[in-house]
mmCIF file of C-alpha atoms in Angstrom:
data_model
loop_
_atom_site.group_PDB
_atom_site.id
_atom_site.type_symbol
_atom_site.label_atom_id
_atom_site.label_comp_id
_atom_site.label_asym_id
_atom_site.label_seq_id
_atom_site.Cartn_x
_atom_site.Cartn_y
_atom_site.Cartn_z
ATOM 1 C CA MET K 23 -24.192 68.665 50.179
ATOM 2 C CA ARG K 24 -26.462 65.684 50.356
ATOM 3 C CA ALA K 25 -26.933 63.467 47.422
ATOM 4 C CA ALA K 26 -29.607 60.380 46.384
ATOM 5 C CA VAL K 27 -28.717 57.834 44.430
ATOM 6 C CA ILE K 28 -32.152 56.206 43.136
ATOM 7 C CA HIS K 29 -32.530 52.720 41.485
ATOM 8 C CA ASN K 30 -35.379 50.839 39.965
ATOM 9 C CA ALA K 31 -36.913 48.523 42.579
ATOM 10 C CA LEU K 32 -35.958 44.663 41.250
ATOM 11 C CA ASN K 33 -38.994 42.456 40.549
ATOM 12 C CA GLY K 34 -36.291 39.535 39.378
ATOM 13 C CA THR K 35 -33.008 38.351 39.905
ATOM 14 C CA ARG K 36 -31.687 37.992 36.140
ATOM 15 C CA PRO K 37 -27.153 39.414 36.624
ATOM 16 C CA ASP K 38 -28.314 42.619 34.393
ATOM 17 C CA GLN K 39 -30.941 43.282 36.814
ATOM 18 C CA GLU K 40 -28.238 42.378 40.187
ATOM 19 C CA ASP K 41 -26.147 44.656 38.859
ATOM 20 C CA THR K 42 -28.280 47.757 39.084
ATOM 21 C CA LEU K 43 -27.256 47.615 43.058
ATOM 22 C CA VAL K 44 -24.002 46.824 42.694
ATOM 23 C CA GLN K 45 -24.288 50.388 40.701
ATOM 24 C CA ALA K 46 -26.260 51.926 43.841
ATOM 25 C CA ARG K 47 -23.652 50.767 46.078
ATOM 26 C CA ALA K 48 -20.567 51.791 44.028
ATOM 27 C CA VAL K 49 -22.020 54.962 43.588
ATOM 28 C CA HIS K 50 -22.723 56.105 46.904
ATOM 29 C CA GLU K 51 -19.769 55.009 48.403
ATOM 30 C CA ALA K 52 -18.206 57.180 45.827
ATOM 31 C CA LEU K 53 -20.281 60.308 47.177
ATOM 32 C CA VAL K 54 -19.364 59.793 50.586
ATOM 33 C CA SER K 55 -15.782 59.244 49.963
ATOM 34 C CA LEU K 56 -16.189 63.045 48.458
ATOM 35 C CA GLY K 57 -17.801 64.122 51.230
ATOM 36 C CA ILE K 58 -20.673 63.999 49.980
ATOM 37 C CA GLY K 59 -23.616 62.514 52.190
ATOM 38 C CA SER K 60 -26.068 59.845 50.364
ATOM 39 C CA SER K 61 -28.711 57.945 50.824
ATOM 40 C CA ILE K 62 -29.797 54.880 48.177
ATOM 41 C CA LEU K 63 -33.650 54.892 47.760
ATOM 42 C CA SER K 64 -35.455 52.590 45.230
ATOM 43 C CA MET K 65 -38.238 53.092 42.871
ATOM 44 C CA SER K 66 -41.136 51.576 41.891
ATOM 45 C CA LEU K 67 -44.417 52.892 39.379
ATOM 46 C CA ASP K 68 -45.126 54.906 42.500
ATOM 47 C CA LEU K 69 -45.180 57.732 42.247
ATOM 48 C CA GLU K 70 -46.172 59.509 44.462
ATOM 49 C CA ALA K 71 -44.580 57.520 46.862
ATOM 50 C CA ALA K 72 -41.176 58.292 45.458
ATOM 51 C CA ARG K 73 -42.450 62.106 45.221
ATOM 52 C CA THR K 74 -43.103 61.662 48.736
ATOM 53 C CA GLU K 75 -40.004 60.195 49.840
ATOM 54 C CA LEU K 76 -38.228 62.687 48.093
ATOM 55 C CA ALA K 77 -39.611 65.526 49.233
ATOM 56 C CA ALA K 78 -38.865 64.830 53.062
ATOM 57 C CA LEU K 79 -35.377 64.154 52.149
ATOM 58 C CA SER K 80 -34.647 66.970 49.720
ATOM 59 C CA PRO K 81 -31.463 65.675 48.339
ATOM 60 C CA ASP K 82 -29.148 68.693 46.507
ATOM 61 C CA ILE K 83 -28.347 66.400 43.404
ATOM 62 C CA ILE K 84 -30.675 63.119 42.990
ATOM 63 C CA PHE K 85 -27.966 60.312 41.132
ATOM 64 C CA ASN K 86 -30.303 58.407 38.600
ATOM 65 C CA LEU K 87 -30.192 55.168 38.170
ATOM 66 C CA VAL K 88 -33.330 54.299 37.450
ATOM 67 C CA GLU K 89 -33.789 51.981 33.881
ATOM 68 C CA GLU K 90 -36.699 50.537 34.481
ATOM 69 C CA LEU K 91 -40.446 50.322 35.970
ATOM 70 C CA ALA K 92 -41.753 47.667 36.698
ATOM 71 C CA ASP K 93 -39.546 45.539 34.609
ATOM 72 C CA ASP K 94 -40.634 47.992 31.624
ATOM 73 C CA ILE K 95 -37.817 50.034 30.013
ATOM 74 C CA ARG K 96 -40.320 52.477 28.774
ATOM 75 C CA LEU K 97 -41.217 53.517 32.061
ATOM 76 C CA ALA K 98 -37.687 54.627 32.486
ATOM 77 C CA PRO K 99 -37.979 58.434 31.283
ATOM 78 C CA LEU K 100 -40.569 58.497 34.109
ATOM 79 C CA ALA K 101 -37.802 59.176 36.667
ATOM 80 C CA PRO K 102 -36.381 62.241 34.524
ATOM 81 C CA SER K 103 -39.663 63.222 34.664
ATOM 82 C CA LEU K 104 -40.687 62.879 38.057
ATOM 83 C CA PHE K 105 -37.162 64.616 38.718
ATOM 84 C CA ALA K 106 -37.329 67.854 36.910
ATOM 85 C CA HIS K 107 -41.209 68.001 38.111
ATOM 86 C CA MET K 108 -39.996 68.122 41.376
ATOM 87 C CA ARG K 109 -37.010 71.223 40.152
ATOM 88 C CA LEU K 110 -34.314 68.476 41.805
ATOM 89 C CA PRO K 111 -31.300 68.805 40.254
ATOM 90 C CA PHE K 112 -30.680 64.918 38.309
ATOM 91 C CA THR K 113 -28.060 63.346 37.148
ATOM 92 C CA GLY K 114 -27.221 61.637 33.491
ATOM 93 C CA SER K 115 -30.132 61.816 30.574
ATOM 94 C CA ASP K 116 -33.596 63.391 30.986
ATOM 95 C CA ALA K 117 -36.894 61.949 30.000
ATOM 96 C CA GLN K 118 -36.292 62.999 25.846
ATOM 97 C CA ALA K 119 -33.472 61.556 25.504
ATOM 98 C CA LEU K 120 -34.358 58.566 27.228
ATOM 99 C CA THR K 121 -37.523 58.480 25.233
ATOM 100 C CA LEU K 122 -35.672 59.067 21.781
ATOM 101 C CA SER K 123 -32.808 55.928 22.126
ATOM 102 C CA GLY K 124 -34.681 53.768 24.810
ATOM 103 C CA ASP K 125 -36.822 52.965 21.635
ATOM 104 C CA LYS K 126 -34.510 51.193 18.976
ATOM 105 C CA VAL K 127 -36.039 51.521 15.656
ATOM 106 C CA LEU K 128 -37.162 55.347 16.472
ATOM 107 C CA CYS K 129 -33.488 55.583 17.619
ATOM 108 C CA LYS K 130 -32.311 54.460 14.064
ATOM 109 C CA ARG K 131 -34.605 57.138 12.248
ATOM 110 C CA ILE K 132 -33.504 60.086 14.310
ATOM 111 C CA LEU K 133 -30.094 58.875 13.268
ATOM 112 C CA ASP K 134 -30.529 57.879 9.694
ATOM 113 C CA ALA K 135 -32.097 62.167 9.897
ATOM 114 C CA ALA K 136 -29.061 63.342 11.346
ATOM 115 C CA GLY K 137 -27.078 61.502 8.884
ATOM 116 C CA ILE K 138 -25.094 59.666 11.584
ATOM 117 C CA PRO K 139 -24.775 55.821 9.250
ATOM 118 C CA SER K 140 -26.714 52.807 10.737
ATOM 119 C CA PRO K 141 -27.503 49.862 9.875
ATOM 120 C CA ALA K 142 -30.257 48.640 7.396
ATOM 121 C CA TRP K 143 -33.523 47.656 9.388
ATOM 122 C CA VAL K 144 -36.383 45.526 8.679
ATOM 123 C CA LEU K 145 -39.501 45.987 11.009
ATOM 124 C CA PRO K 146 -42.069 42.793 11.610
ATOM 125 C CA ASP K 147 -44.674 43.495 8.826
ATOM 126 C CA GLY K 148 -41.976 44.012 6.354
ATOM 127 C CA THR K 149 -40.933 47.765 5.851
ATOM 128 C CA CYS K 150 -37.742 48.696 5.627
ATOM 129 C CA GLY K 151 -35.349 51.545 6.561
ATOM 130 C CA GLY K 152 -32.191 52.981 5.025
ATOM 131 C CA MET K 153 -28.693 53.300 5.925
ATOM 132 C CA GLY K 154 -28.007 56.676 6.575
ATOM 133 C CA ALA K 155 -25.591 59.030 5.141
ATOM 134 C CA GLY K 156 -22.817 56.741 5.001
ATOM 135 C CA GLY K 157 -25.112 53.305 3.644
ATOM 136 C CA LYS K 158 -24.030 52.271 0.626
ATOM 137 C CA ALA K 159 -28.363 50.923 -0.389
ATOM 138 C CA GLY K 160 -30.162 54.376 -0.620
ATOM 139 C CA GLY K 161 -33.726 54.531 -0.430
ATOM 140 C CA HIS K 162 -35.992 52.587 1.610
ATOM 141 C CA GLY K 163 -35.216 49.102 -0.569
ATOM 142 C CA PHE K 164 -34.827 45.537 0.963
ATOM 143 C CA VAL K 165 -30.996 44.801 1.147
ATOM 144 C CA THR K 166 -30.433 41.112 0.992
ATOM 145 C CA GLY K 167 -28.143 39.715 3.305
ATOM 146 C CA ARG K 168 -27.412 38.510 6.910
ATOM 147 C CA TYR K 169 -29.719 40.308 9.980
ATOM 148 C CA LEU K 170 -29.696 40.354 13.514
ATOM 149 C CA CYS K 171 -33.486 40.760 15.170
ATOM 150 C CA LYS K 172 -32.977 42.603 17.826
ATOM 151 C CA SER K 173 -35.962 43.434 21.136
ATOM 152 C CA VAL K 174 -37.082 47.176 20.441
ATOM 153 C CA HIS K 175 -37.045 48.327 24.082
ATOM 154 C CA GLU K 176 -34.718 45.682 25.998
ATOM 155 C CA HIS K 177 -31.527 46.701 26.868
ATOM 156 C CA ALA K 178 -28.064 44.390 28.691
ATOM 157 C CA SER K 179 -28.883 42.465 25.066
ATOM 158 C CA LEU K 180 -31.816 40.441 26.971
ATOM 159 C CA GLY K 181 -32.434 37.951 24.480
ATOM 160 C CA LEU K 182 -30.014 38.333 21.827
ATOM 161 C CA ASP K 183 -28.239 35.248 20.829
ATOM 162 C CA GLU K 184 -26.982 33.288 17.864
ATOM 163 C CA ASP K 185 -30.539 31.842 16.902
ATOM 164 C CA CYS K 186 -31.499 36.021 16.112
ATOM 165 C CA LEU K 187 -29.451 35.518 13.523
ATOM 166 C CA VAL K 188 -30.720 35.227 10.093
ATOM 167 C CA ASP K 189 -29.542 34.821 5.822
ATOM 168 C CA ALA K 190 -31.991 37.203 4.261
ATOM 169 C CA THR K 191 -32.574 36.874 0.192
ATOM 170 C CA THR K 192 -36.247 38.278 0.451
ATOM 171 C CA VAL K 193 -38.103 40.590 3.340
ATOM 172 C CA LYS K 194 -40.231 37.912 3.753
ATOM 173 C CA ASP K 195 -37.242 35.890 5.432
ATOM 174 C CA VAL K 196 -36.079 38.199 7.894
ATOM 175 C CA THR K 197 -39.599 38.668 9.190
ATOM 176 C CA ASP K 198 -40.622 34.749 9.770
ATOM 177 C CA ARG K 199 -36.968 35.154 12.080
ATOM 178 C CA LEU K 200 -38.891 37.689 14.008
ATOM 179 C CA ALA K 201 -41.993 36.380 14.044
ATOM 180 C CA ALA K 202 -40.283 33.875 16.099
ATOM 181 C CA CYS K 203 -38.250 35.957 17.779
ATOM 182 C CA ILE K 204 -41.771 37.307 19.051
ATOM 183 C CA ALA K 205 -43.297 34.068 19.975
ATOM 184 C CA ARG K 206 -40.177 32.760 22.009
ATOM 185 C CA HIS K 207 -39.249 36.426 24.375
ATOM 186 C CA GLY K 208 -42.679 38.613 23.784
ATOM 187 C CA GLY K 209 -42.384 42.200 22.770
ATOM 188 C CA HIS K 210 -41.790 44.412 19.745
ATOM 189 C CA TRP K 211 -38.658 43.686 17.934
ATOM 190 C CA PHE K 212 -36.858 44.636 14.829
ATOM 191 C CA ALA K 213 -33.914 43.386 12.782
ATOM 192 C CA GLU K 214 -30.862 45.192 11.779
ATOM 193 C CA ARG K 215 -28.173 44.282 9.392
ATOM 194 C CA TYR K 216 -25.294 41.950 10.416
ATOM 195 C CA VAL K 217 -21.661 44.310 9.665
ATOM 196 C CA ASP K 218 -19.374 41.273 10.157
ATOM 197 C CA GLY K 219 -16.626 43.538 11.282
ATOM 198 C CA ARG K 220 -14.832 44.944 14.097
ATOM 199 C CA GLU K 221 -17.520 46.270 17.421
ATOM 200 C CA PHE K 222 -16.776 49.697 19.209
ATOM 201 C CA ASN K 223 -17.578 51.099 22.567
ATOM 202 C CA ILE K 224 -17.346 54.942 23.166
ATOM 203 C CA ALA K 225 -17.684 56.144 25.809
ATOM 204 C CA ILE K 226 -18.584 60.094 26.838
ATOM 205 C CA ILE K 227 -18.912 62.437 29.291
ATOM 206 C CA ALA K 228 -20.336 66.129 30.185
ATOM 207 C CA GLY K 229 -17.843 68.626 29.614
ATOM 208 C CA VAL K 230 -15.832 70.625 32.371
ATOM 209 C CA ASN K 231 -18.448 73.710 33.511
ATOM 210 C CA GLY K 232 -20.647 73.291 30.472
ATOM 211 C CA ASP K 233 -17.881 72.918 28.358
ATOM 212 C CA GLU K 234 -17.841 70.421 25.087
ATOM 213 C CA PRO K 235 -18.587 67.120 25.977
ATOM 214 C CA GLN K 236 -15.556 64.869 26.481
ATOM 215 C CA VAL K 237 -14.635 61.739 24.649
ATOM 216 C CA LEU K 238 -13.161 59.254 26.290
ATOM 217 C CA PRO K 239 -10.214 56.501 25.713
ATOM 218 C CA PHE K 240 -11.649 54.404 22.864
ATOM 219 C CA ALA K 241 -12.205 50.900 23.641
ATOM 220 C CA GLU K 242 -12.428 48.034 20.851
ATOM 221 C CA ILE K 243 -14.221 44.407 21.692
ATOM 222 C CA GLU K 244 -12.325 41.835 20.351
ATOM 223 C CA PHE K 245 -13.740 38.244 19.435
ATOM 224 C CA ARG K 246 -10.891 35.641 20.117
ATOM 225 C CA ASP K 247 -10.407 32.691 18.985
ATOM 226 C CA PHE K 248 -13.756 32.727 17.527
ATOM 227 C CA GLY K 249 -13.900 30.490 14.737
ATOM 228 C CA ALA K 250 -15.737 31.476 11.687
ATOM 229 C CA ASP K 251 -18.322 29.817 12.100
ATOM 230 C CA ARG K 252 -19.482 31.386 15.231
ATOM 231 C CA PRO K 253 -21.161 34.774 14.761
ATOM 232 C CA LYS K 254 -19.797 38.006 16.370
ATOM 233 C CA ILE K 255 -22.187 39.454 18.705
ATOM 234 C CA VAL K 256 -21.826 40.447 22.110
ATOM 235 C CA GLY K 257 -25.322 38.757 23.415
ATOM 236 C CA TYR K 258 -27.060 38.331 26.800
ATOM 237 C CA ALA K 259 -24.025 35.645 27.792
ATOM 238 C CA ALA K 260 -21.181 37.193 26.434
ATOM 239 C CA LYS K 261 -22.364 40.202 28.705
ATOM 240 C CA TRP K 262 -23.689 38.187 31.775
ATOM 241 C CA ASP K 263 -22.697 34.713 31.856
ATOM 242 C CA GLU K 264 -19.141 34.085 33.059
ATOM 243 C CA ASP K 265 -18.641 30.483 32.247
ATOM 244 C CA CYS K 266 -19.581 31.158 28.674
ATOM 245 C CA PHE K 267 -17.584 30.930 26.171
ATOM 246 C CA GLU K 268 -18.331 34.198 24.371
ATOM 247 C CA TYR K 269 -17.851 35.938 27.907
ATOM 248 C CA VAL K 270 -14.067 34.741 28.297
ATOM 249 C CA ASN K 271 -13.497 35.207 24.436
ATOM 250 C CA THR K 272 -15.098 38.851 24.260
ATOM 251 C CA VAL K 273 -11.752 41.107 25.453
ATOM 252 C CA ARG K 274 -11.728 45.285 25.587
ATOM 253 C CA ARG K 275 -9.164 47.114 24.510
ATOM 254 C CA PHE K 276 -7.689 50.074 24.037
ATOM 255 C CA ALA K 277 -4.244 50.526 22.550
ATOM 256 C CA PHE K 278 -4.568 51.164 18.591
ATOM 257 C CA PRO K 279 -1.573 51.536 16.026
ATOM 258 C CA GLU K 280 -1.043 54.549 13.592
ATOM 259 C CA SER K 281 -3.208 53.065 11.029
ATOM 260 C CA ASP K 282 -6.550 53.023 13.048
ATOM 261 C CA ALA K 283 -6.325 56.950 13.590
ATOM 262 C CA PRO K 284 -8.379 58.255 10.825
ATOM 263 C CA LEU K 285 -11.156 55.681 12.385
ATOM 264 C CA LEU K 286 -10.935 56.680 15.498
ATOM 265 C CA ALA K 287 -11.336 60.310 14.515
ATOM 266 C CA MET K 288 -14.396 59.167 12.915
ATOM 267 C CA LEU K 289 -15.821 57.643 15.727
ATOM 268 C CA ALA K 290 -14.677 60.796 17.403
ATOM 269 C CA SER K 291 -16.851 62.455 15.391
ATOM 270 C CA ALA K 292 -19.961 60.448 15.408
ATOM 271 C CA THR K 293 -19.963 59.966 18.693
ATOM 272 C CA LYS K 294 -19.824 63.919 19.678
ATOM 273 C CA ALA K 295 -22.929 64.076 17.150
ATOM 274 C CA CYS K 296 -24.878 61.093 18.576
ATOM 275 C CA TRP K 297 -24.995 63.387 21.771
ATOM 276 C CA HIS K 298 -26.104 66.656 20.482
ATOM 277 C CA ALA K 299 -28.986 64.490 17.862
ATOM 278 C CA PHE K 300 -29.817 62.995 21.287
ATOM 279 C CA GLY K 301 -29.698 65.617 23.600
ATOM 280 C CA LEU K 302 -27.623 63.656 26.166
ATOM 281 C CA ALA K 303 -26.202 64.564 29.128
ATOM 282 C CA GLY K 304 -23.933 63.290 31.799
ATOM 283 C CA TYR K 305 -22.747 60.006 29.829
ATOM 284 C CA ALA K 306 -23.340 57.830 27.795
ATOM 285 C CA ARG K 307 -22.046 54.723 26.015
ATOM 286 C CA ILE K 308 -22.266 54.560 21.134
ATOM 287 C CA ASP K 309 -21.927 51.318 19.933
ATOM 288 C CA TYR K 310 -20.192 50.131 16.843
ATOM 289 C CA ARG K 311 -20.140 47.676 14.238
ATOM 290 C CA VAL K 312 -16.889 48.772 11.591
ATOM 291 C CA ASP K 313 -17.301 47.911 7.797
ATOM 292 C CA GLY K 314 -14.095 48.009 5.390
ATOM 293 C CA ASP K 315 -10.506 48.683 6.126
ATOM 294 C CA GLY K 316 -9.080 51.808 5.449
ATOM 295 C CA SER K 317 -8.146 51.155 1.863
ATOM 296 C CA ALA K 318 -8.804 53.262 -0.766
ATOM 297 C CA GLU K 319 -11.444 50.106 -1.907
ATOM 298 C CA HIS K 320 -12.965 49.395 1.160
ATOM 299 C CA PRO K 321 -12.820 52.457 3.064
ATOM 300 C CA PHE K 322 -14.172 52.800 7.216
ATOM 301 C CA VAL K 323 -17.537 53.118 7.600
ATOM 302 C CA ALA K 324 -18.976 53.126 11.286
ATOM 303 C CA TYR K 325 -22.185 52.086 11.623
ATOM 304 C CA VAL K 326 -24.220 53.448 15.597
ATOM 305 C CA ILE K 327 -25.608 49.727 16.588
ATOM 306 C CA ASP K 328 -27.078 51.292 20.487
ATOM 307 C CA VAL K 329 -27.136 54.856 21.751
ATOM 308 C CA ASN K 330 -26.991 54.009 25.149
ATOM 309 C CA SER K 331 -27.878 57.395 27.651
ATOM 310 C CA ASN K 332 -27.837 55.421 31.016
ATOM 311 C CA PRO K 333 -24.813 52.876 30.348
ATOM 312 C CA CYS K 334 -23.803 50.655 33.279
ATOM 313 C CA ILE K 335 -21.272 53.205 35.303
ATOM 314 C CA ALA K 336 -20.429 50.090 38.052
ATOM 315 C CA PRO K 337 -17.040 50.489 38.237
ATOM 316 C CA ASP K 338 -15.786 47.356 36.118
ATOM 317 C CA ALA K 339 -18.085 48.523 33.147
ATOM 318 C CA GLY K 340 -16.376 49.701 29.746
ATOM 319 C CA LEU K 341 -17.118 53.422 30.637
ATOM 320 C CA ALA K 342 -15.598 53.733 33.999
ATOM 321 C CA ALA K 343 -12.470 51.166 32.279
ATOM 322 C CA ALA K 344 -12.414 54.247 29.722
ATOM 323 C CA ALA K 345 -12.499 57.189 32.196
ATOM 324 C CA HIS K 346 -9.946 55.401 34.093
ATOM 325 C CA ARG K 347 -7.466 55.509 30.622
ATOM 326 C CA ALA K 348 -7.918 58.931 30.440
ATOM 327 C CA GLY K 349 -7.064 59.780 34.358
ATOM 328 C CA LEU K 350 -10.606 59.447 35.512
ATOM 329 C CA ASP K 351 -10.429 57.457 39.118
ATOM 330 C CA TYR K 352 -14.033 56.233 39.890
ATOM 331 C CA ALA K 353 -14.732 58.993 42.350
ATOM 332 C CA ALA K 354 -13.551 61.652 39.727
ATOM 333 C CA LEU K 355 -16.195 59.845 36.950
ATOM 334 C CA ILE K 356 -18.580 60.321 39.794
ATOM 335 C CA LYS K 357 -17.974 64.151 40.994
ATOM 336 C CA ARG K 358 -18.089 64.291 36.773
ATOM 337 C CA VAL K 359 -21.270 63.379 36.529
ATOM 338 C CA VAL K 360 -22.371 64.936 39.624
ATOM 339 C CA ASP K 361 -20.909 68.724 38.830
ATOM 340 C CA ALA K 362 -23.082 68.229 34.693
ATOM 341 C CA GLY K 363 -26.109 67.311 36.715
ATOM 342 C CA LEU K 364 -25.760 70.719 38.879
ATOM 343 C CA ASN K 365 -24.656 72.764 35.666
ATOM 344 C CA GLN K 366 -27.390 71.652 33.962
ATOM 345 C CA THR K 367 -29.697 73.130 36.284
ATOM 346 C CA THR K 368 -28.414 75.760 36.737
ATOM 347 C CA ALA K 369 -28.617 76.571 33.338
ATOM 348 C CA GLN K 370 -32.295 74.993 33.696
ATOM 349 C CA ASN K 371 -33.428 77.011 36.349
ATOM 350 C CA ILE K 372 -31.737 80.057 34.694
ATOM 351 C CA VAL K 373 -34.276 79.379 31.447
ATOM 352 C CA TYR K 374 -37.185 79.311 33.764
ATOM 353 C CA ALA K 375 -36.256 82.315 35.677
ATOM 354 C CA ALA K 376 -36.259 84.268 32.081
ATOM 355 C CA GLY K 377 -39.687 83.201 31.412
ATOM 356 C CA LYS K 378 -40.837 84.697 33.826
#
């Protein structure tokens, strides 16, 4: 078997961009350790060049690590679209799933329609969104409180910091802060109600031989030594600046008391619901903020804050750490993802054949 590990051509030196190369090299080495021939290719917006290179290589499987093209995450779905057009097997989610989850406002509309709780949201023109089946506000009216302004399309928490928070009593409070974020960073932004609770990153991978997906061990991000005045957000610095307070003091943990069992069951159910609602494949990670303490007065509500259809799969990332806790070393994780890609292609080919 021969694999092509494809990543997006880099146009910058941000830590999150350089991490793409770290992933590509790690996946390549894991494939080689499995006895699978592997080549690393970079892909730009020149789709014809990519098509020609792939046609010449004719890989048995493409390990897709393309996160953006021409520095635009909205173009990432072009990669799996090209692979599907060439009838080449590839890993991970298809173009449709990347599109639905990559636009965070569209993502929230899908969550709402699927009855999966998601925080209330506001657009720059003042349009307000609901809170899903688990929400308390209902309807589409404005909910007063603290909001977090976020980029609609950027990943890796780019541009996310304390200045993105606003305490709002009116819609205008939110739209004014959104205007400031747009002026500072450019692009499209929206605001999401800030849930001042626990944060979980739940990884999920495809099942064996087409079985139901497997939710990996639950990971909570602890905010250690955050004072009352320091907002608990995992912004860009917390993910990529190794010298900052937020990076050092946001710590992943996997051990939980028995009292968290109802919450963990809720997270597992919601994660599988997201997998099916977005048509995810291969591997994914769903991020949550949790309101409530599990008491009768304040029951747990797990709000989805991000659906990552192509999360980081570097050896030191959360997905690999969760897989390790489930008994899958890094090579075994990569093999599971490759097998899922091959199985998915086999199923699609059966559909193609039936349609002839």
